[in-house]
Amino acid sequence: MSRATCATIHLGALRHNFARLRELAGAAQIMAVVKADAYGHGLERVARVLRDADAFGVACIADGQRLRAAGVRQRIVVLSGIDEAADIGEMHRLGLESTIHHVSQIDWLAADHDPRPLKVWIKIDSGMHRLGFAPEEVAGARERLLALANVDRDIGLMTHFANSDVFDDAQTGAQIDCFERIAAEMPGPQTLSNSAAVLGWPQARGEWIRPGGLLYGISAVAARSAADFGFRPAMTLSSKLVAINRIGKGEPIGYAATWICPEDMDIGVVQIGYGDGYPRSAESGTPVLLNGRRAPIVGRVSMDLITLDLREHGDARIGDRVVLWGPQLPVEEIAEHADTIGYELVCGMTRRVRFIEDQG
Ligand SMILES: *Cc1c(COP(=O)(O)O)cnc(C)c1O
């Protein structure tokens, strides 16, 4: 028998979330962000389901190769752009678009003699201070790009928010102002908003929005799950109970004895662990769903297994299904118990997790 650990991808939820984004986007086009294997949901699978996306945003050329090999015809934007001069030929061959965030990328383009124009988006550092040209450098970068025969003259402008999940955050307001001051001087399509900005900063919409998390039904907004905004989780992570053991009062559970039984009690053992991508940092008390009802994890998450307090689950039987996250148990809630965000959890499924698709 193969391991019971299984990630079910809900294709209907992906479709629903995309339609919900269409409603929120108004006239803006949607660049569906599918980096990190579509946030762990499967790049080709998600691209196939989101066939109405106006473009896809990926992290690297390799993702573009996979999408083209899968027959994807939409525009594809590589969000960090070319990494070396040799990438330019491959971008052309695959018909990919490049973010341009650094002068070194312009130097590579200037030294390249391919006559075909590459579509590019200038990344503006409006305040996050990760990638992008400083505000005073943008006009110069644009002039240099416009002078190159191998750059398409319809140059886009892009920026990324550091804190848009806090809806009254002053930094996001300042980033929008910074971007708009620059963009007012330049023609071309504009794109600012990630998922949280789509929800909380409608004034930042631009011609293109770039949602990732919301496509998968995951919220980046603290203490709010995506369901609160009308989105549906697209992944259920599940496994099953493989043992139920009676353990005596005062006995420790698991590595490092971090949890001690307060009474004689049943401990359930579930076939999932950090070797599958379930976070080792999930503390005692993190809930799972056992036959649709919550049960708390007790003791450390180990590589292959977790242990549950079954005191409220007298009806539990070996083989019962256990859900680690999904529509009835938001991954955002599990992330809080593990001191991370839902994005990291869904991105972290390892190769031994079996993926199945469900139309719902
Ligand atoms: C990841 C990413 C996005 C999508 O962010 P979400 O919070 O998942 O919506 C958008 N733009 C850029 C540049 C990104 O790197």
Short mmCIF file of C-alpha atoms and ligand atoms in Angstrom, two decimals:
data_model
loop_
_atom_site.label_atom_id
_atom_site.label_comp_id
_atom_site.label_asym_id
_atom_site.label_seq_id
_atom_site.Cartn_x
_atom_site.Cartn_y
_atom_site.Cartn_z
CA MET A 1 0.00 0.00 0.00
CA SER A 2 1.26 3.49 -0.76
CA ARG A 3 1.30 6.10 1.99
CA ALA A 4 -2.08 7.57 2.79
CA THR A 5 -0.81 11.15 2.65
CA CYS A 6 -2.62 12.92 -0.10
CA ALA A 7 -3.11 16.47 -1.41
CA THR A 8 -6.46 16.84 -3.13
CA ILE A 9 -6.65 19.78 -5.51
CA HIS A 10 -10.16 21.17 -5.91
CA LEU A 11 -10.42 22.29 -9.52
CA GLY A 12 -13.85 23.82 -8.96
CA ALA A 13 -12.40 25.99 -6.20
CA LEU A 14 -9.67 27.23 -8.56
CA ARG A 15 -12.36 28.14 -11.11
CA HIS A 16 -14.50 29.81 -8.46
CA ASN A 17 -11.58 31.84 -7.12
CA PHE A 18 -10.62 33.00 -10.59
CA ALA A 19 -14.21 34.10 -11.27
CA ARG A 20 -14.27 35.94 -7.93
CA LEU A 21 -11.05 37.73 -8.89
CA ARG A 22 -12.64 38.72 -12.20
CA GLU A 23 -15.44 40.36 -10.23
CA LEU A 24 -12.99 42.22 -8.01
CA ALA A 25 -10.68 43.16 -10.87
CA GLY A 26 -13.25 45.25 -12.71
CA ALA A 27 -11.66 46.26 -16.00
CA ALA A 28 -8.17 45.13 -14.98
CA GLN A 29 -6.65 42.07 -16.61
CA ILE A 30 -5.44 39.16 -14.52
CA MET A 31 -1.87 37.92 -14.46
CA ALA A 32 -2.33 34.69 -12.52
CA VAL A 33 0.77 34.11 -10.41
CA VAL A 34 1.80 30.46 -10.59
CA LYS A 35 5.33 30.53 -9.18
CA ALA A 36 6.57 27.75 -6.88
CA ASP A 37 4.62 25.11 -8.81
CA ALA A 38 1.45 27.19 -8.52
CA TYR A 39 1.91 27.57 -4.77
CA GLY A 40 2.30 23.82 -4.51
CA HIS A 41 -0.93 23.04 -6.40
CA GLY A 42 0.78 21.89 -9.62
CA LEU A 43 1.83 24.32 -12.35
CA GLU A 44 0.46 22.55 -15.40
CA ARG A 45 -2.74 21.56 -13.60
CA VAL A 46 -3.49 25.10 -12.50
CA ALA A 47 -2.64 26.59 -15.89
CA ARG A 48 -5.00 24.10 -17.55
CA VAL A 49 -7.83 25.05 -15.21
CA LEU A 50 -7.19 28.81 -15.45
CA ARG A 51 -7.47 28.89 -19.20
CA ASP A 52 -9.16 32.31 -19.04
CA ALA A 53 -6.21 33.98 -17.31
CA ASP A 54 -4.94 36.89 -19.40
CA ALA A 55 -1.34 36.08 -18.49
CA PHE A 56 0.69 33.96 -16.10
CA GLY A 57 3.34 35.28 -13.73
CA VAL A 58 6.21 32.87 -13.03
CA ALA A 59 9.41 33.06 -11.00
CA CYS A 60 11.83 31.65 -13.55
CA ILE A 61 12.32 30.68 -17.17
CA ALA A 62 12.06 26.99 -16.27
CA ASP A 63 8.41 27.60 -15.29
CA GLY A 64 7.87 29.25 -18.67
CA GLN A 65 9.37 26.20 -20.38
CA ARG A 66 6.99 23.92 -18.51
CA LEU A 67 3.97 26.07 -19.37
CA ARG A 68 4.82 26.25 -23.06
CA ALA A 69 5.51 22.49 -23.12
CA ALA A 70 2.02 22.04 -21.65
CA GLY A 71 0.56 24.03 -24.53
CA VAL A 72 -0.11 27.30 -22.67
CA ARG A 73 -0.54 30.11 -25.19
CA GLN A 74 -1.16 33.09 -22.93
CA ARG A 75 1.35 35.78 -22.14
CA ILE A 76 3.89 34.69 -19.52
CA VAL A 77 5.83 37.19 -17.44
CA VAL A 78 9.01 36.08 -15.66
CA LEU A 79 8.72 38.11 -12.48
CA SER A 80 12.42 38.43 -11.76
CA GLY A 81 13.36 38.51 -15.43
CA ILE A 82 16.51 37.35 -17.17
CA ASP A 83 19.20 36.03 -14.81
CA GLU A 84 22.04 36.06 -17.35
CA ALA A 85 22.70 37.10 -20.93
CA ALA A 86 22.15 33.57 -22.22
CA ASP A 87 18.51 33.72 -21.05
CA ILE A 88 17.53 36.20 -23.75
CA GLY A 89 17.49 33.64 -26.56
CA GLU A 90 15.36 31.28 -24.51
CA MET A 91 12.93 34.08 -23.63
CA HIS A 92 12.49 34.73 -27.35
CA ARG A 93 12.13 31.07 -28.23
CA LEU A 94 9.39 30.64 -25.62
CA GLY A 95 7.75 34.01 -26.13
CA LEU A 96 8.23 35.05 -22.51
CA GLU A 97 8.20 38.59 -21.12
CA SER A 98 10.86 39.85 -18.75
CA THR A 99 10.71 42.05 -15.71
CA ILE A 100 13.68 44.41 -15.80
CA HIS A 101 14.69 45.33 -12.27
CA HIS A 102 18.43 46.00 -12.55
CA VAL A 103 20.85 47.79 -14.81
CA SER A 104 22.80 44.56 -15.40
CA GLN A 105 19.77 43.21 -17.27
CA ILE A 106 19.76 46.25 -19.55
CA ASP A 107 23.48 45.72 -20.20
CA TRP A 108 22.79 42.13 -21.30
CA LEU A 109 20.04 43.30 -23.62
CA ALA A 110 22.27 46.03 -25.05
CA ALA A 111 24.95 43.45 -25.87
CA ASP A 112 22.47 41.07 -27.48
CA HIS A 113 21.97 41.22 -31.22
CA ASP A 114 18.77 39.28 -31.62
CA PRO A 115 16.59 41.62 -33.68
CA ARG A 116 13.28 40.37 -32.22
CA PRO A 117 11.74 42.74 -29.67
CA LEU A 118 11.38 41.39 -26.17
CA LYS A 119 8.42 42.54 -24.11
CA VAL A 120 9.56 44.00 -20.80
CA TRP A 121 8.16 45.42 -17.56
CA ILE A 122 10.27 47.86 -15.55
CA LYS A 123 10.17 47.02 -11.87
CA ILE A 124 10.06 50.10 -9.68
CA ASP A 125 11.25 49.92 -6.10
CA SER A 126 8.51 52.05 -4.57
CA GLY A 127 9.57 51.20 -1.02
CA MET A 128 9.84 47.46 -0.48
CA HIS A 129 13.59 47.58 -1.22
CA ARG A 130 13.92 44.13 -2.64
CA LEU A 131 13.96 44.26 -6.47
CA GLY A 132 13.58 47.30 -8.67
CA PHE A 133 14.94 50.62 -9.83
CA ALA A 134 14.93 53.47 -7.34
CA PRO A 135 12.35 56.13 -8.31
CA GLU A 136 14.99 58.52 -9.67
CA GLU A 137 16.51 55.76 -11.85
CA VAL A 138 13.34 54.72 -13.65
CA ALA A 139 13.28 57.35 -16.39
CA GLY A 140 16.91 56.65 -17.30
CA ALA A 141 16.35 52.90 -17.41
CA ARG A 142 13.32 53.41 -19.63
CA GLU A 143 15.26 55.67 -22.01
CA ARG A 144 17.99 53.08 -22.35
CA LEU A 145 15.45 50.32 -23.04
CA LEU A 146 13.60 52.42 -25.61
CA ALA A 147 16.85 52.95 -27.49
CA LEU A 148 17.33 49.21 -27.97
CA ALA A 149 16.00 47.61 -31.15
CA ASN A 150 15.48 44.30 -29.33
CA VAL A 151 13.06 45.74 -26.77
CA ASP A 152 9.35 46.16 -27.49
CA ARG A 153 8.39 49.81 -27.21
CA ASP A 154 5.26 49.08 -25.15
CA ILE A 155 7.11 48.94 -21.84
CA GLY A 156 5.10 48.09 -18.73
CA LEU A 157 5.59 49.41 -15.21
CA MET A 158 5.45 47.15 -12.18
CA THR A 159 5.83 47.50 -8.45
CA HIS A 160 5.30 45.18 -5.50
CA PHE A 161 3.91 45.97 -2.05
CA ALA A 162 5.62 45.03 1.20
CA ASN A 163 2.67 45.30 3.53
CA SER A 164 -0.58 45.48 1.57
CA ASP A 165 -2.18 42.86 3.83
CA VAL A 166 -2.56 45.59 6.46
CA PHE A 167 -5.42 47.54 4.96
CA ASP A 168 -4.70 50.90 6.60
CA ASP A 169 -0.94 50.67 6.33
CA ALA A 170 0.87 53.94 5.66
CA GLN A 171 3.72 52.25 3.75
CA THR A 172 1.34 50.92 1.09
CA GLY A 173 -0.20 54.37 0.63
CA ALA A 174 3.29 55.81 0.19
CA GLN A 175 4.21 53.06 -2.29
CA ILE A 176 1.11 53.78 -4.37
CA ASP A 177 1.89 57.53 -4.40
CA CYS A 178 5.48 56.86 -5.39
CA PHE A 179 4.43 54.56 -8.24
CA GLU A 180 1.77 56.95 -9.50
CA ARG A 181 4.14 59.92 -9.54
CA ILE A 182 6.49 57.99 -11.81
CA ALA A 183 3.80 56.34 -13.94
CA ALA A 184 2.11 59.70 -14.60
CA GLU A 185 5.13 60.64 -16.70
CA MET A 186 5.22 57.43 -18.73
CA PRO A 187 2.85 55.56 -21.01
CA GLY A 188 2.46 51.80 -20.84
CA PRO A 189 0.51 49.22 -18.87
CA GLN A 190 0.75 49.37 -15.08
CA THR A 191 0.62 46.60 -12.50
CA LEU A 192 0.80 47.00 -8.74
CA SER A 193 -1.50 44.67 -6.85
CA ASN A 194 -0.86 41.28 -5.29
CA SER A 195 -3.77 39.41 -3.69
CA ALA A 196 -3.96 41.45 -0.50
CA ALA A 197 -3.91 44.71 -2.46
CA VAL A 198 -6.76 43.45 -4.65
CA LEU A 199 -8.79 43.07 -1.46
CA GLY A 200 -7.69 46.12 0.46
CA TRP A 201 -6.33 48.69 -1.99
CA PRO A 202 -8.72 48.99 -4.94
CA GLN A 203 -7.20 52.35 -5.86
CA ALA A 204 -3.98 50.50 -6.82
CA ARG A 205 -5.51 48.31 -9.48
CA GLY A 206 -3.73 49.44 -12.66
CA GLU A 207 -4.35 47.69 -15.98
CA TRP A 208 -3.17 44.36 -14.57
CA ILE A 209 -3.52 42.71 -11.18
CA ARG A 210 -1.12 39.97 -10.10
CA PRO A 211 -2.90 37.69 -7.63
CA GLY A 212 -1.33 34.48 -6.37
CA GLY A 213 -2.64 33.40 -2.97
CA LEU A 214 -6.28 34.19 -3.63
CA LEU A 215 -6.32 31.93 -6.69
CA TYR A 216 -5.64 29.07 -4.30
CA GLY A 217 -8.05 30.32 -1.67
CA ILE A 218 -5.35 31.44 0.75
CA SER A 219 -5.36 34.79 2.47
CA ALA A 220 -2.30 36.81 3.44
CA VAL A 221 -4.43 39.00 5.69
CA ALA A 222 -3.82 38.38 9.40
CA ALA A 223 -6.64 36.63 11.25
CA ARG A 224 -8.80 36.48 8.09
CA SER A 225 -9.05 33.38 5.97
CA ALA A 226 -9.70 33.67 2.25
CA ALA A 227 -13.19 32.28 2.88
CA ASP A 228 -13.97 35.55 4.69
CA PHE A 229 -13.57 37.26 1.30
CA GLY A 230 -15.57 34.72 -0.71
CA PHE A 231 -12.69 32.48 -1.84
CA ARG A 232 -12.47 28.69 -1.49
CA PRO A 233 -9.38 26.72 -0.43
CA ALA A 234 -8.11 24.72 -3.41
CA MET A 235 -6.11 22.14 -1.45
CA THR A 236 -7.06 19.52 1.12
CA LEU A 237 -4.16 17.75 2.79
CA SER A 238 -5.25 14.47 4.31
CA SER A 239 -3.99 11.18 5.65
CA LYS A 240 -5.27 8.49 7.99
CA LEU A 241 -5.05 7.16 11.48
CA VAL A 242 -2.65 4.20 11.58
CA ALA A 243 -2.61 3.44 15.31
CA ILE A 244 -4.57 4.08 18.49
CA ASN A 245 -2.65 3.40 21.69
CA ARG A 246 -3.66 3.58 25.33
CA ILE A 247 -0.98 5.56 27.18
CA GLY A 248 -0.81 6.01 30.95
CA LYS A 249 -1.03 9.15 33.02
CA GLY A 250 2.34 10.90 33.32
CA GLU A 251 3.84 9.26 30.23
CA PRO A 252 5.59 11.47 27.63
CA ILE A 253 4.60 11.58 23.96
CA GLY A 254 7.13 11.71 21.11
CA TYR A 255 10.59 13.18 20.62
CA ALA A 256 11.96 15.27 23.45
CA ALA A 257 8.93 14.43 25.61
CA THR A 258 7.33 17.81 25.02
CA TRP A 259 3.87 16.63 26.09
CA ILE A 260 2.89 14.52 29.10
CA CYS A 261 -0.41 12.65 29.33
CA PRO A 262 -2.49 14.25 32.09
CA GLU A 263 -4.46 11.02 32.52
CA ASP A 264 -4.74 7.54 31.05
CA MET A 265 -5.84 8.25 27.49
CA ASP A 266 -5.92 7.18 23.84
CA ILE A 267 -3.27 8.63 21.55
CA GLY A 268 -3.90 8.46 17.81
CA VAL A 269 -1.02 8.20 15.34
CA VAL A 270 -1.45 9.76 11.88
CA GLN A 271 0.65 9.03 8.82
CA ILE A 272 1.99 12.49 8.08
CA GLY A 273 5.02 14.48 9.17
CA TYR A 274 7.55 17.05 8.12
CA GLY A 275 8.84 14.58 5.51
CA ASP A 276 5.56 15.26 3.71
CA GLY A 277 5.66 19.01 4.27
CA TYR A 278 3.55 19.21 7.41
CA PRO A 279 5.40 21.82 9.53
CA ARG A 280 7.57 20.52 12.37
CA SER A 281 6.96 23.85 14.08
CA ALA A 282 3.24 23.03 14.57
CA GLU A 283 2.86 23.13 18.33
CA SER A 284 0.84 20.90 20.62
CA GLY A 285 -2.78 22.04 20.30
CA THR A 286 -2.67 22.51 16.52
CA PRO A 287 -6.00 21.10 15.27
CA VAL A 288 -6.62 18.41 12.68
CA LEU A 289 -10.02 17.13 11.55
CA LEU A 290 -10.75 13.54 12.48
CA ASN A 291 -14.01 12.34 10.94
CA GLY A 292 -14.94 15.97 10.50
CA ARG A 293 -14.32 17.00 14.11
CA ARG A 294 -11.30 18.76 15.57
CA ALA A 295 -8.61 16.90 17.47
CA PRO A 296 -5.43 18.48 18.81
CA ILE A 297 -1.90 17.38 18.01
CA VAL A 298 0.12 16.49 21.09
CA GLY A 299 3.92 16.21 21.15
CA ARG A 300 6.40 16.95 18.37
CA VAL A 301 5.66 16.53 14.71
CA SER A 302 8.13 13.91 13.50
CA MET A 303 9.29 13.07 9.97
CA ASP A 304 6.59 10.54 9.16
CA LEU A 305 4.02 10.77 11.93
CA ILE A 306 2.05 13.00 14.25
CA THR A 307 0.22 12.10 17.46
CA LEU A 308 -3.27 13.19 18.50
CA ASP A 309 -5.16 13.54 21.74
CA LEU A 310 -8.20 11.26 21.22
CA ARG A 311 -9.96 11.99 24.49
CA GLU A 312 -12.90 13.59 22.67
CA HIS A 313 -12.88 10.93 19.93
CA GLY A 314 -14.02 7.70 21.53
CA ASP A 315 -15.40 6.57 18.18
CA ALA A 316 -12.06 6.86 16.34
CA ARG A 317 -10.94 3.77 14.42
CA ILE A 318 -7.72 2.83 12.66
CA GLY A 319 -8.06 3.84 9.01
CA ASP A 320 -10.16 6.92 9.77
CA ARG A 321 -9.47 9.89 7.54
CA VAL A 322 -7.59 12.83 9.03
CA VAL A 323 -7.59 16.26 7.35
CA LEU A 324 -4.61 18.49 8.10
CA TRP A 325 -6.01 21.50 6.24
CA GLY A 326 -8.71 22.16 3.68
CA PRO A 327 -12.04 23.93 3.25
CA GLN A 328 -13.20 23.04 6.79
CA LEU A 329 -9.83 23.80 8.41
CA PRO A 330 -8.12 26.85 6.90
CA VAL A 331 -4.42 26.47 6.22
CA GLU A 332 -4.06 30.01 7.54
CA GLU A 333 -5.11 28.74 10.98
CA ILE A 334 -2.59 25.90 10.92
CA ALA A 335 0.07 28.39 9.83
CA GLU A 336 -0.59 30.51 12.90
CA HIS A 337 0.05 27.50 15.13
CA ALA A 338 3.30 26.89 13.22
CA ASP A 339 4.52 30.48 13.26
CA THR A 340 4.37 30.86 9.48
CA ILE A 341 1.88 31.76 6.74
CA GLY A 342 -0.43 29.54 4.71
CA TYR A 343 1.59 30.23 1.56
CA GLU A 344 4.64 28.49 2.98
CA LEU A 345 2.65 25.42 3.98
CA VAL A 346 1.01 24.78 0.60
CA CYS A 347 4.34 25.41 -1.17
CA GLY A 348 6.04 22.83 0.98
CA MET A 349 4.47 19.53 -0.10
CA THR A 350 7.26 17.02 -0.73
CA ARG A 351 7.51 14.48 -3.52
CA ARG A 352 6.10 11.61 -1.52
CA VAL A 353 2.72 13.33 -1.21
CA ARG A 354 0.25 11.92 -3.70
CA PHE A 355 -1.74 14.53 -5.62
CA ILE A 356 -5.25 13.85 -6.77
CA GLU A 357 -7.75 16.10 -8.51
CA ASP A 358 -11.32 16.66 -7.53
CA GLN A 359 -13.83 18.58 -9.63
CA GLY A 360 -15.43 20.29 -6.63
C1 LIG B 1 4.33 36.38 -5.57
C2 LIG B 1 4.09 37.64 -6.28
C3 LIG B 1 2.79 38.09 -6.52
C4 LIG B 1 1.57 37.38 -5.95
O1 LIG B 1 1.48 37.64 -4.58
P1 LIG B 1 0.22 37.08 -3.74
O2 LIG B 1 0.39 37.66 -2.38
O3 LIG B 1 0.35 35.60 -3.72
O4 LIG B 1 -0.99 37.53 -4.43
C5 LIG B 1 2.63 39.22 -7.28
N1 LIG B 1 3.70 39.88 -7.78
C6 LIG B 1 4.97 39.49 -7.56
C7 LIG B 1 6.08 40.27 -8.12
C8 LIG B 1 5.22 38.36 -6.80
O5 LIG B 1 6.47 37.97 -6.57
#
